Amino acid sequence: MRKLAGFWHDRGMLPEQRFTDVDACAQLIVERLGADLRIAAPLGLGKPHALLNALYALMQADTWRSMTLYTALSLTRPQAQPGLEARFLDPFLERHFGVDCLDPQYALDQQHGKLPPNVAVHEFYMQSGALLNAGGAQRNYISQNYTHVARDLVVQDINLLVQLVARHETPGGVRYSLSCNPDLTLDFLDRVKAAGKPRPLCVAVVHPALPYMGGNAEVPHDFFDLELAPVVSPPLFAMPRLPVDTVEYALGMHASALVKDGGCLEIGIGALSDALVKCLLLRQQDNVTWRQTLLALDPGGATHALGARMGGLTPFKTGLYGASEMVMDGFMHLVKGGVLKRRSWDNLALERAAAAGRLPEEVPGGHYLRGGFFLGSRELYDWLEVTAGTDPDAIDMTRISNINHLYGDHQALATLQRRGARFFNTCMMATLLGAVVSDALEDGHVVSGVGGQYNFVAMAHELPDGRSILLLRATRSGRHGVETNIRWNYGHTTIPRHLRDIIVTEYGVADLRGKSDSECIEAMLAISDARFVDALAAEAKSHGKLAADFKIPEAWRRHRPEVLHEALARQVRKGVLPRFPFGSDFTEVEQRLLPALAWLKSSSANWRGRWHLLKAVLRPGEAGAEEAAALERMGLTDARSLGDRLQRRLLQAALRR
């Protein structure tokens, strides 16, 4: 076939291997590869949704074909529940994501148990909580460390790799950038070659808005076998910026004292990470206010003492170096705020310095941020594009094997780069003995995945002065009201107790490294919610792990939400700790609606909450000045049907609290 001439990767891209029509490209792929597609696609932003949807449609039409997809973090827009949630979310989602946003259809069908029998999807990391009730997704989940994914893919006989890329025309020819996802592609293809297996068909799907990242993310023109550059590309998936509450700010304040000037930083995504970033910026830009806020939270001085010993209480003079599997908005804000600025160098620069008898710090250039993939807001994507153009050495997007562990030929350099490392991750629960639950429930249901958390925890123990710091909300709302997230024991763990290090809650810091079991239990009790501390201590005593005469210090009984809110109330009123620290994608009216809707949702979760909700509906109180605008935004100004009138009354009760 003329269309297949020059198809192999070592022969350069011919015009007939370049497509603008998605369906034509998908058709050629199935003709080339036959009845059984075994696809690898990047996690998160790097998945080419349009091409995957076209291939999926062919599988639905031709059931004699089969498709097995290996990927992770299939991003879909939130699906609103009917009622008030839909009234709020639907207009916001249309405005934020745009009408042209494209969800991966297999992911939507997977959520609803509608995947056809000739299609299987295996993910090693899921959108948090999105697939808890999807039986097929739960059965097909692959539990593995991020760094083991490339190795394990080799034995799956992958015959197709698809990836979103950026493309540049240069005097030397076409160049591609793996941009948001060099994390697994390079490691995987190297392992395929080393195993002597056939190289899969590699398809580049060009997206004009994807930042072109050079360096380790850049590949030559003959890296891909096919290029698809659609005439119209859907907008890049942009994460909405979420609010940060008092509990999250308290966690961020304690955590920000543990970061060492001149050190290395790894953080994830979400409100807890936003809180940490905001508090690091406060420490840098208004140190007096930061110290006052920390003192209000920590009158006993425990966090101050730990900060003085292993972190810092002063602004960052040398600055931090970022090494994180995920690059998110927080790193951008830390760069702009003058915190993330310590540059590091690659092996070539170090060799040049040694040959010239110079220190690495005397060599110009170097990067201050290294990551495996990026995902965040549109502001982040624009900043990455500008930074890559004006300071091409600043950000090094690279393979995950150079990020998430120390082993290999980069070990000495990585150890030097990550001096003073502080690896921050979040978790769902922890035990009194220091084990941590982050990815799944004890009945086996997967909430998200292990990802790179275990990698960074283990790495912290290998580095001379590295620390793993896990952020944990002390309580959560459950079926029976407020429940503690600190347990005596739990039937599933992500991080075993022998790797226990530092755990932070809104009530303080527990340094568990090298401690005995009884010392560990006491440290965890010291950061627990006071409503549960007696029961937890009693359980530990019943198992002989805590001395029978141990008594709870009175200071720990102040660990209650109302005390926490009082401690931070002044800074919240002054705007030092704003609800949206880095701007908001919500209008002012929507920001007013968010806490009201959150209260309605939490109140309806258990019988006690429903009782309070009923009382509020019967006696909603006086209308506020902004109520009319909120009702108009929700389409409830003129509520006529019984259902609409009930929704209006519920919303009024929530707004008038």
XYZ file of C-alpha atoms in Angstrom:
657
model
C 0.000 0.000 0.000
C 1.359 3.435 -0.969
C -0.002 4.964 2.230
C 2.160 2.664 4.323
C 5.411 3.353 2.464
C 8.097 4.642 4.819
C 5.891 3.834 7.824
C 8.608 2.668 10.204
C 10.076 5.074 12.707
C 13.632 5.048 11.330
C 12.580 6.419 7.996
C 11.390 9.981 8.456
C 7.838 11.319 8.172
C 6.410 11.324 4.649
C 3.404 13.471 3.628
C 1.120 10.444 3.572
C 1.872 9.884 7.273
C 0.519 13.337 8.168
C -3.220 13.727 8.779
C -5.649 16.508 9.532
C -8.721 14.253 9.602
C -9.122 12.368 12.888
C -11.395 9.648 11.490
C -9.086 8.974 8.541
C -6.131 8.637 10.903
C -8.059 6.234 13.143
C -9.115 4.159 10.138
C -5.530 3.847 8.915
C -4.382 2.777 12.378
C -6.866 -0.106 12.602
C -6.050 -1.180 9.033
C -2.369 -1.236 9.894
C -2.605 -2.952 13.278
C -5.444 -5.385 12.708
C -8.234 -6.551 14.957
C -6.535 -6.165 18.342
C -5.460 -2.701 19.475
C -3.301 -2.559 22.599
C -2.873 1.133 23.330
C -0.678 3.100 25.702
C -1.732 6.721 26.325
C -0.271 9.270 28.767
C -1.937 10.172 32.017
C -3.782 13.445 32.388
C -3.395 16.227 29.863
C -1.403 14.294 27.248
C -4.244 12.034 26.147
C -5.513 12.849 22.613
C -9.235 12.600 23.317
C -10.412 13.075 19.735
C -8.268 10.241 18.354
C -9.110 7.909 21.246
C -12.806 8.675 20.735
C -12.508 7.848 17.023
C -10.774 4.544 17.762
C -13.353 3.762 20.452
C -16.187 4.448 17.981
C -14.650 1.960 15.535
C -14.606 -0.647 18.305
C -18.279 0.008 19.015
C -19.144 -0.319 15.340
C -16.977 -3.390 14.641
C -17.429 -5.677 17.632
C -15.129 -8.283 16.112
C -12.281 -5.884 16.898
C -10.918 -5.366 20.406
C -9.231 -2.483 22.180
C -7.256 -2.562 25.435
C -6.144 0.808 26.783
C -3.411 1.290 29.393
C -3.414 4.772 30.879
C -4.164 6.780 34.031
C -6.019 9.878 35.182
C -8.626 10.081 32.424
C -9.828 13.654 32.827
C -13.551 14.278 32.482
C -15.670 17.260 33.359
C -17.647 16.865 36.611
C -21.066 15.300 36.174
C -23.657 17.238 38.169
C -26.438 15.525 40.089
C -29.975 16.724 39.220
C -31.328 19.567 41.307
C -29.385 22.401 42.906
C -26.022 20.904 41.976
C -26.912 20.857 38.279
C -28.337 24.379 38.460
C -25.012 25.595 39.817
C -22.528 23.416 37.918
C -23.944 23.229 34.405
C -23.590 26.958 33.569
C -20.171 27.072 35.258
C -18.850 24.030 33.409
C -20.009 25.393 30.053
C -18.317 28.717 30.776
C -15.086 27.301 32.223
C -14.414 24.395 29.880
C -16.127 25.778 26.795
C -18.684 24.151 24.556
C -15.904 22.564 22.470
C -14.325 20.693 25.386
C -14.082 16.991 24.624
C -14.355 14.233 27.219
C -12.902 10.786 26.507
C -16.043 8.782 25.726
C -14.596 5.529 27.073
C -14.159 7.228 30.464
C -17.785 8.401 30.555
C -19.002 4.920 29.610
C -16.671 3.383 32.171
C -18.153 5.555 34.931
C -21.630 4.256 34.075
C -20.654 0.621 33.465
C -21.354 0.875 29.732
C -18.050 -0.187 28.180
C -18.678 -2.778 25.430
C -17.228 -6.263 26.045
C -14.575 -5.819 23.340
C -13.044 -2.793 25.154
C -10.978 -2.895 28.356
C -9.441 0.067 30.175
C -6.641 -0.409 32.724
C -5.662 2.602 34.811
C -2.979 2.838 37.483
C -4.326 6.136 38.834
C -7.926 7.400 38.773
C -9.608 10.746 39.223
C -10.105 10.839 42.977
C -13.341 9.062 43.872
C -14.705 9.167 40.315
C -14.712 5.387 39.791
C -15.502 4.099 43.278
C -18.777 2.609 42.062
C -17.616 1.531 38.602
C -17.211 -2.233 38.860
C -15.288 -2.674 35.623
C -12.810 0.068 36.482
C -12.276 -1.395 39.936
C -11.601 -4.861 38.517
C -9.249 -3.566 35.819
C -7.257 -1.220 38.077
C -3.526 -1.968 38.138
C -1.877 -1.145 41.456
C 1.724 -0.091 40.910
C 4.269 2.572 41.695
C 4.570 5.268 39.048
C 8.191 4.241 38.387
C 7.167 0.640 37.610
C 4.576 1.471 34.954
C 7.018 1.571 32.016
C 8.510 -1.758 33.053
C 5.137 -3.447 33.407
C 3.835 -2.091 30.090
C 6.536 -3.930 28.153
C 4.950 -7.323 28.827
C 1.516 -6.114 27.643
C 2.534 -6.251 23.948
C 1.539 -2.634 23.293
C 1.192 -2.028 19.549
C 0.045 1.610 19.596
C 1.226 4.673 21.520
C -0.749 7.903 21.119
C 0.249 11.225 22.619
C -0.611 14.907 22.509
C 2.454 16.933 21.461
C 3.635 20.416 20.578
C 5.275 20.938 17.168
C 7.876 23.424 15.943
C 9.189 24.108 12.472
C 12.931 24.839 12.751
C 15.688 25.484 10.182
C 16.814 21.927 10.857
C 13.355 20.477 10.284
C 10.344 19.542 12.365
C 10.805 18.981 16.104
C 8.253 17.635 18.554
C 7.918 18.234 22.274
C 6.332 15.686 24.592
C 5.448 18.832 26.541
C 3.054 17.892 29.353
C 3.978 14.181 29.392
C 7.569 13.038 28.882
C 7.027 11.064 32.098
C 6.533 7.499 30.805
C 6.887 7.599 27.018
C 10.681 7.734 26.927
C 11.182 5.146 29.676
C 8.658 2.797 28.069
C 10.155 2.905 24.560
C 13.671 2.423 25.936
C 12.501 -0.675 27.803
C 10.751 -2.027 24.700
C 13.994 -1.712 22.756
C 16.060 -3.294 25.536
C 13.641 -6.241 25.667
C 14.020 -6.826 21.925
C 10.284 -6.339 21.343
C 8.703 -4.646 18.304
C 8.375 -0.904 18.711
C 4.704 0.142 18.827
C 3.253 2.441 16.225
C 3.771 5.944 17.670
C 1.259 8.650 16.786
C 1.824 12.349 17.528
C -1.359 14.401 17.883
C -0.411 18.068 17.577
C -2.178 20.593 19.804
C -1.495 24.266 18.980
C -2.045 25.459 22.578
C 0.286 22.953 24.218
C 3.464 24.667 25.523
C 6.597 23.695 23.620
C 9.040 22.469 26.278
C 12.577 21.854 25.095
C 15.433 19.921 26.658
C 14.572 16.395 27.757
C 10.977 16.763 26.516
C 12.068 17.385 22.926
C 12.280 14.563 20.371
C 13.422 14.492 16.709
C 11.201 14.462 13.630
C 11.480 10.703 13.153
C 10.426 9.808 16.697
C 6.795 9.373 15.592
C 5.397 7.259 12.757
C 2.247 9.311 12.186
C 1.349 12.929 12.778
C -2.246 14.047 13.308
C -2.795 17.801 13.312
C -6.588 18.310 13.415
C -8.018 21.413 11.790
C -9.828 22.175 15.062
C -8.459 21.144 18.471
C -10.575 21.122 21.639
C -9.336 23.418 24.426
C -6.815 21.994 26.865
C -8.360 20.633 30.051
C -7.953 23.355 32.695
C -8.418 22.637 36.391
C -10.770 25.058 38.190
C -9.200 26.923 41.105
C -10.897 25.758 44.303
C -11.447 27.546 47.639
C -9.185 27.047 50.657
C -10.793 26.828 54.093
C -9.536 27.438 57.628
C -8.558 23.821 58.255
C -6.474 23.770 55.083
C -4.757 27.036 55.982
C -3.905 25.681 59.432
C -2.300 22.653 57.780
C -0.430 24.923 55.383
C 0.909 27.095 58.181
C 2.320 24.156 60.157
C 3.785 22.598 57.006
C 5.400 25.830 55.793
C 7.653 25.940 58.866
C 9.224 22.598 57.885
C 10.687 23.834 54.584
C 14.413 24.499 54.584
C 15.976 27.416 52.705
C 18.151 26.145 49.875
C 16.244 22.867 49.896
C 14.129 20.901 47.451
C 10.325 20.902 47.253
C 7.744 18.421 45.938
C 4.021 19.117 46.184
C 0.834 17.783 44.649
C -2.445 19.340 43.603
C -5.540 20.465 45.477
C -6.611 22.836 48.231
C -4.039 21.564 50.740
C -1.222 22.256 48.310
C -2.643 25.707 47.522
C -2.730 26.441 51.254
C 0.904 25.349 51.665
C 2.013 27.508 48.727
C 0.144 30.551 50.056
C 1.731 30.094 53.494
C 5.217 29.733 51.992
C 4.631 33.001 50.129
C 3.445 34.639 53.356
C 6.607 33.436 55.120
C 8.654 34.996 52.314
C 6.805 38.247 51.742
C 5.391 39.164 55.178
C 7.408 37.214 57.699
C 6.118 39.110 60.730
C 2.493 38.292 59.894
C 3.455 34.688 59.121
C 5.115 34.311 62.533
C 2.137 35.895 64.301
C -0.246 33.525 62.526
C 1.868 30.489 63.358
C 2.076 31.572 67.006
C -1.716 31.888 67.176
C -2.019 28.307 65.926
C 0.898 26.997 67.953
C 0.872 28.692 71.380
C 2.841 25.802 72.882
C 5.662 26.308 70.391
C 5.905 22.692 69.154
C 5.845 23.607 65.464
C 8.226 26.516 66.104
C 10.719 24.139 67.689
C 10.504 21.653 64.798
C 10.764 24.477 62.291
C 13.872 25.845 63.935
C 15.446 22.367 63.970
C 14.564 20.966 60.536
C 12.926 23.747 58.535
C 13.032 27.495 58.912
C 11.259 30.520 60.342
C 12.804 33.183 58.117
C 12.301 34.230 54.481
C 14.047 32.272 51.735
C 17.373 33.808 50.772
C 18.863 31.027 48.632
C 15.424 29.822 47.566
C 14.043 26.408 46.746
C 14.525 23.905 43.925
C 11.450 22.037 42.676
C 11.529 18.339 41.820
C 8.008 16.984 41.503
C 6.298 14.351 39.383
C 3.561 16.911 38.799
C 4.084 20.553 37.908
C 1.050 22.550 38.976
C 0.027 26.163 39.562
C 1.677 26.342 42.975
C 5.165 26.150 41.491
C 4.332 29.045 39.156
C 3.242 31.184 42.107
C 6.378 30.268 44.068
C 8.547 31.352 41.129
C 6.670 34.640 40.795
C 6.914 35.153 44.574
C 10.690 34.717 44.666
C 10.666 31.420 46.590
C 11.461 28.894 43.848
C 14.760 30.138 42.427
C 17.633 27.800 43.331
C 19.018 26.515 40.047
C 20.458 23.064 39.446
C 22.518 21.658 36.619
C 22.603 18.599 34.429
C 25.531 16.205 34.111
C 27.012 18.027 31.128
C 27.128 21.342 32.981
C 28.741 19.677 35.990
C 31.383 18.087 33.766
C 32.163 21.462 32.192
C 32.445 23.038 35.623
C 34.777 20.326 36.878
C 36.992 20.623 33.783
C 37.245 24.361 34.348
C 37.891 23.968 38.074
C 34.692 25.825 38.940
C 31.878 25.166 41.375
C 28.488 24.168 39.864
C 26.980 27.385 41.205
C 29.438 29.342 39.053
C 28.095 27.810 35.839
C 25.411 30.000 34.224
C 22.010 28.554 33.463
C 20.435 25.520 35.031
C 16.828 24.791 35.963
C 14.881 25.575 39.119
C 12.009 23.169 38.424
C 12.013 19.580 37.190
C 8.821 17.625 36.555
C 7.386 14.576 34.846
C 3.982 15.959 33.803
C 2.026 19.165 34.214
C -1.646 19.870 34.828
C -3.375 22.995 36.057
C -5.052 26.226 35.008
C -4.853 28.085 31.701
C -2.664 30.603 33.500
C -0.164 27.814 34.172
C -0.085 26.715 30.537
C 0.476 30.303 29.368
C 3.248 30.797 31.935
C 5.001 27.600 30.877
C 4.897 28.681 27.233
C 6.341 32.116 28.024
C 8.982 30.752 30.393
C 10.123 28.104 27.923
C 10.597 30.842 25.342
C 12.345 33.434 27.525
C 14.306 31.159 29.891
C 14.584 27.745 28.195
C 16.767 26.250 30.940
C 14.363 27.140 33.775
C 11.977 24.162 33.603
C 13.102 20.629 32.851
C 10.247 18.346 31.866
C 11.691 14.846 31.821
C 11.112 11.124 32.291
C 9.658 9.901 35.572
C 12.679 7.689 36.283
C 14.697 10.900 36.752
C 12.109 12.364 39.121
C 10.631 9.729 41.367
C 13.652 7.765 42.484
C 17.385 8.096 42.973
C 18.614 4.917 41.355
C 20.493 4.800 38.069
C 23.293 6.848 36.522
C 21.731 10.082 37.797
C 21.860 9.095 41.489
C 24.780 11.308 42.545
C 23.396 14.351 40.741
C 19.862 13.781 42.039
C 21.159 13.559 45.601
C 22.952 16.867 45.156
C 19.920 18.512 43.565
C 17.565 17.316 46.305
C 19.512 18.425 49.342
C 17.176 19.502 52.118
C 14.301 17.770 50.326
C 10.768 18.168 51.655
C 8.318 15.916 49.833
C 4.704 16.941 50.548
C 1.814 14.608 49.731
C -1.752 14.252 50.982
C -3.468 11.239 52.479
C -6.930 10.130 53.590
C -6.199 8.441 56.908
C -3.336 7.511 59.203
C -2.969 5.099 62.112
C -1.599 5.819 65.562
C 1.395 3.667 64.622
C 2.220 5.813 61.595
C 0.890 3.786 58.655
C -0.886 5.890 56.023
C -3.900 5.307 53.765
C -3.907 7.319 50.541
C -5.221 5.301 47.607
C -7.950 2.824 48.564
C -10.397 1.610 51.210
C -10.037 -1.494 53.341
C -12.660 -3.328 51.265
C -10.375 -3.013 48.225
C -12.228 -0.192 46.453
C -9.751 2.199 44.825
C -10.213 5.927 45.383
C -7.269 7.148 43.288
C -4.006 5.199 43.158
C -0.540 4.916 44.644
C 1.024 7.078 41.933
C 4.367 8.410 43.086
C 3.624 8.781 46.783
C 5.469 5.644 47.853
C 8.398 6.652 45.619
C 8.821 9.983 47.384
C 8.339 8.574 50.881
C 11.012 5.947 50.256
C 13.305 8.533 48.628
C 13.042 10.802 51.665
C 14.474 7.989 53.788
C 17.363 7.494 51.332
C 18.435 11.135 51.087
C 20.798 12.345 53.819
C 18.518 15.196 54.958
C 15.265 14.437 53.141
C 11.884 14.256 54.851
C 8.509 12.914 53.760
C 5.651 15.095 54.999
C 2.105 13.771 54.635
C -0.767 16.241 55.019
C -3.939 14.939 56.668
C -7.195 16.527 57.732
C -7.840 15.317 61.288
C -11.549 14.647 60.658
C -14.095 14.214 57.890
C -17.873 14.209 57.533
C -19.222 10.661 57.367
C -22.528 8.853 57.431
C -22.799 9.227 61.176
C -21.480 12.766 61.464
C -17.886 13.820 62.110
C -15.352 10.952 62.030
C -11.666 10.895 62.866
C -9.127 10.294 60.122
C -6.625 9.065 62.676
C -7.367 5.431 63.511
C -5.894 2.776 65.758
C -5.696 0.446 62.770
C -7.035 0.163 59.206
C -7.341 -2.795 56.874
C -5.418 -1.195 54.012
C -2.291 0.960 53.921
C -0.398 2.778 51.181
C 2.637 3.688 53.271
C 3.707 1.037 55.828
C 4.519 2.021 59.370
C 8.223 1.230 58.934
C 8.421 4.214 56.542
C 6.680 6.589 58.950
C 8.187 10.052 58.937
C 6.240 13.318 59.404
C 2.462 13.712 59.473
C 0.795 17.134 59.692
C -2.804 17.915 60.608
C -4.478 21.225 61.306
C -3.503 20.737 64.954
C 0.227 20.324 64.529
C 3.167 18.214 63.396
C 3.998 14.635 64.391
C 7.646 13.728 63.818
C 7.579 9.923 63.817
C 10.953 9.023 62.341
C 12.997 6.722 64.564
C 10.410 6.829 67.358
C 9.238 3.860 69.406
C 5.634 2.728 69.002
C 4.516 4.423 72.227
C 6.281 7.660 71.252
C 4.657 7.467 67.837
C 1.209 7.023 69.391
C 1.707 10.008 71.680
C 2.834 12.172 68.748
C -0.238 11.194 66.734
C -2.581 11.809 69.667
C -1.041 15.280 69.963
C -2.328 16.210 66.473
C -5.735 14.498 66.740
C -9.103 16.163 67.143
C -9.953 16.460 70.854
C -13.353 14.794 70.355
C -11.637 11.499 69.580
C -8.420 11.602 71.557
C -9.709 9.751 74.652
C -11.128 6.857 72.634
C -7.939 6.575 70.587
C -5.758 6.563 73.687
C -7.967 3.950 75.331
C -7.687 1.667 72.305
C -3.910 2.002 72.251
C -3.800 1.150 75.963
C -6.033 -1.883 75.454
C -3.438 -3.294 73.048
C -0.566 -2.618 75.432
C 1.034 -0.025 73.166
C 0.497 2.958 75.460
C 1.271 3.087 79.176
C -1.793 2.488 81.340
C -1.102 5.650 83.386
C -0.723 7.921 80.362
C -2.899 11.044 80.637
C -4.028 13.380 77.886
C -2.427 16.836 78.370
C -4.951 19.629 78.736
C -3.448 21.510 75.784
C -4.545 18.720 73.447
C -8.177 19.219 74.482
C -8.135 22.578 72.719
C -7.796 20.796 69.371
C -11.280 21.642 68.190
C -12.572 23.405 65.055
C -13.940 26.393 66.967
C -10.538 27.052 68.586
C -8.870 26.734 65.203
C -11.267 29.225 63.604
C -10.749 31.663 66.478
C -6.967 31.445 66.096
C -7.099 32.359 62.409
C -10.144 34.667 62.474
C -8.111 37.881 62.536
C -6.004 36.946 59.501
C -9.078 35.756 57.613
C -10.842 39.089 58.295
C -7.750 41.035 57.174
C -7.590 39.086 53.912
C -4.216 37.540 54.757
C -5.749 34.098 54.277
C -8.265 34.624 51.440
C -10.770 31.985 50.444
C -9.351 31.986 46.912
C -5.625 32.666 47.366
C -4.735 32.696 43.663
C -7.854 34.083 42.052
C -11.113 32.382 41.239
C -12.852 30.965 38.192
C -16.173 31.598 39.974
C -18.103 34.873 39.881
C -18.744 36.766 43.126
C -22.296 35.411 43.244
C -21.023 31.854 42.705
C -18.480 32.318 45.495
C -21.383 33.233 47.777
C -23.254 30.126 46.656
C -20.382 27.679 47.160
C -20.422 27.497 50.994
C -24.224 27.423 51.019
C -24.336 24.466 48.635
C -21.521 22.743 50.531
C -23.524 23.078 53.757
C -26.605 21.588 52.088
C -24.578 18.638 50.795
C -22.907 17.893 54.121
C -26.170 18.327 56.040
C -27.983 15.777 53.894
C -25.263 13.133 54.429
C -26.558 11.871 57.815
C -29.711 11.892 59.943
C -28.422 14.522 62.383
C -27.581 16.891 59.563
C -30.944 16.290 57.903
C -32.670 17.188 61.171
C -30.779 20.526 61.343
C -31.584 21.083 57.677
C -35.296 20.533 58.281
C -35.277 23.066 61.105
C -33.476 25.582 58.887
C -36.007 25.108 56.085
C -38.927 25.635 58.473
C -37.293 28.761 59.918
C -34.886 30.084 57.290
C -34.375 33.524 58.875
C -34.100 36.946 57.245
C -33.098 37.411 53.618
C -29.641 38.832 52.963
C -28.787 41.624 50.545
C -27.279 39.255 47.974
C -30.009 36.620 48.059
C -31.841 37.897 44.978
C -28.703 37.678 42.834
C -28.030 34.150 44.082
C -31.565 33.007 43.287
C -31.323 34.551 39.831
C -28.020 32.773 39.152
C -29.658 29.464 40.112
C -32.733 30.104 37.996
C -35.033 30.116 41.014
C -36.295 33.703 41.033
C -39.649 32.591 39.668
C -40.085 29.071 41.090
C -43.457 27.656 40.054
C -43.386 23.885 40.319
C -43.397 22.148 43.698
C -39.883 20.825 43.090
C -38.541 24.252 42.171
C -40.174 25.853 45.221
C -38.582 23.227 47.471
C -35.161 23.838 45.907
C -35.639 27.573 46.395
C -36.535 27.145 50.062
C -33.522 24.866 50.663
C -31.211 27.371 49.020
C -32.678 30.275 51.001
C -32.147 28.353 54.235
C -28.520 27.727 53.322
C -27.882 31.314 52.243
C -29.391 32.733 55.447
C -27.368 30.605 57.841
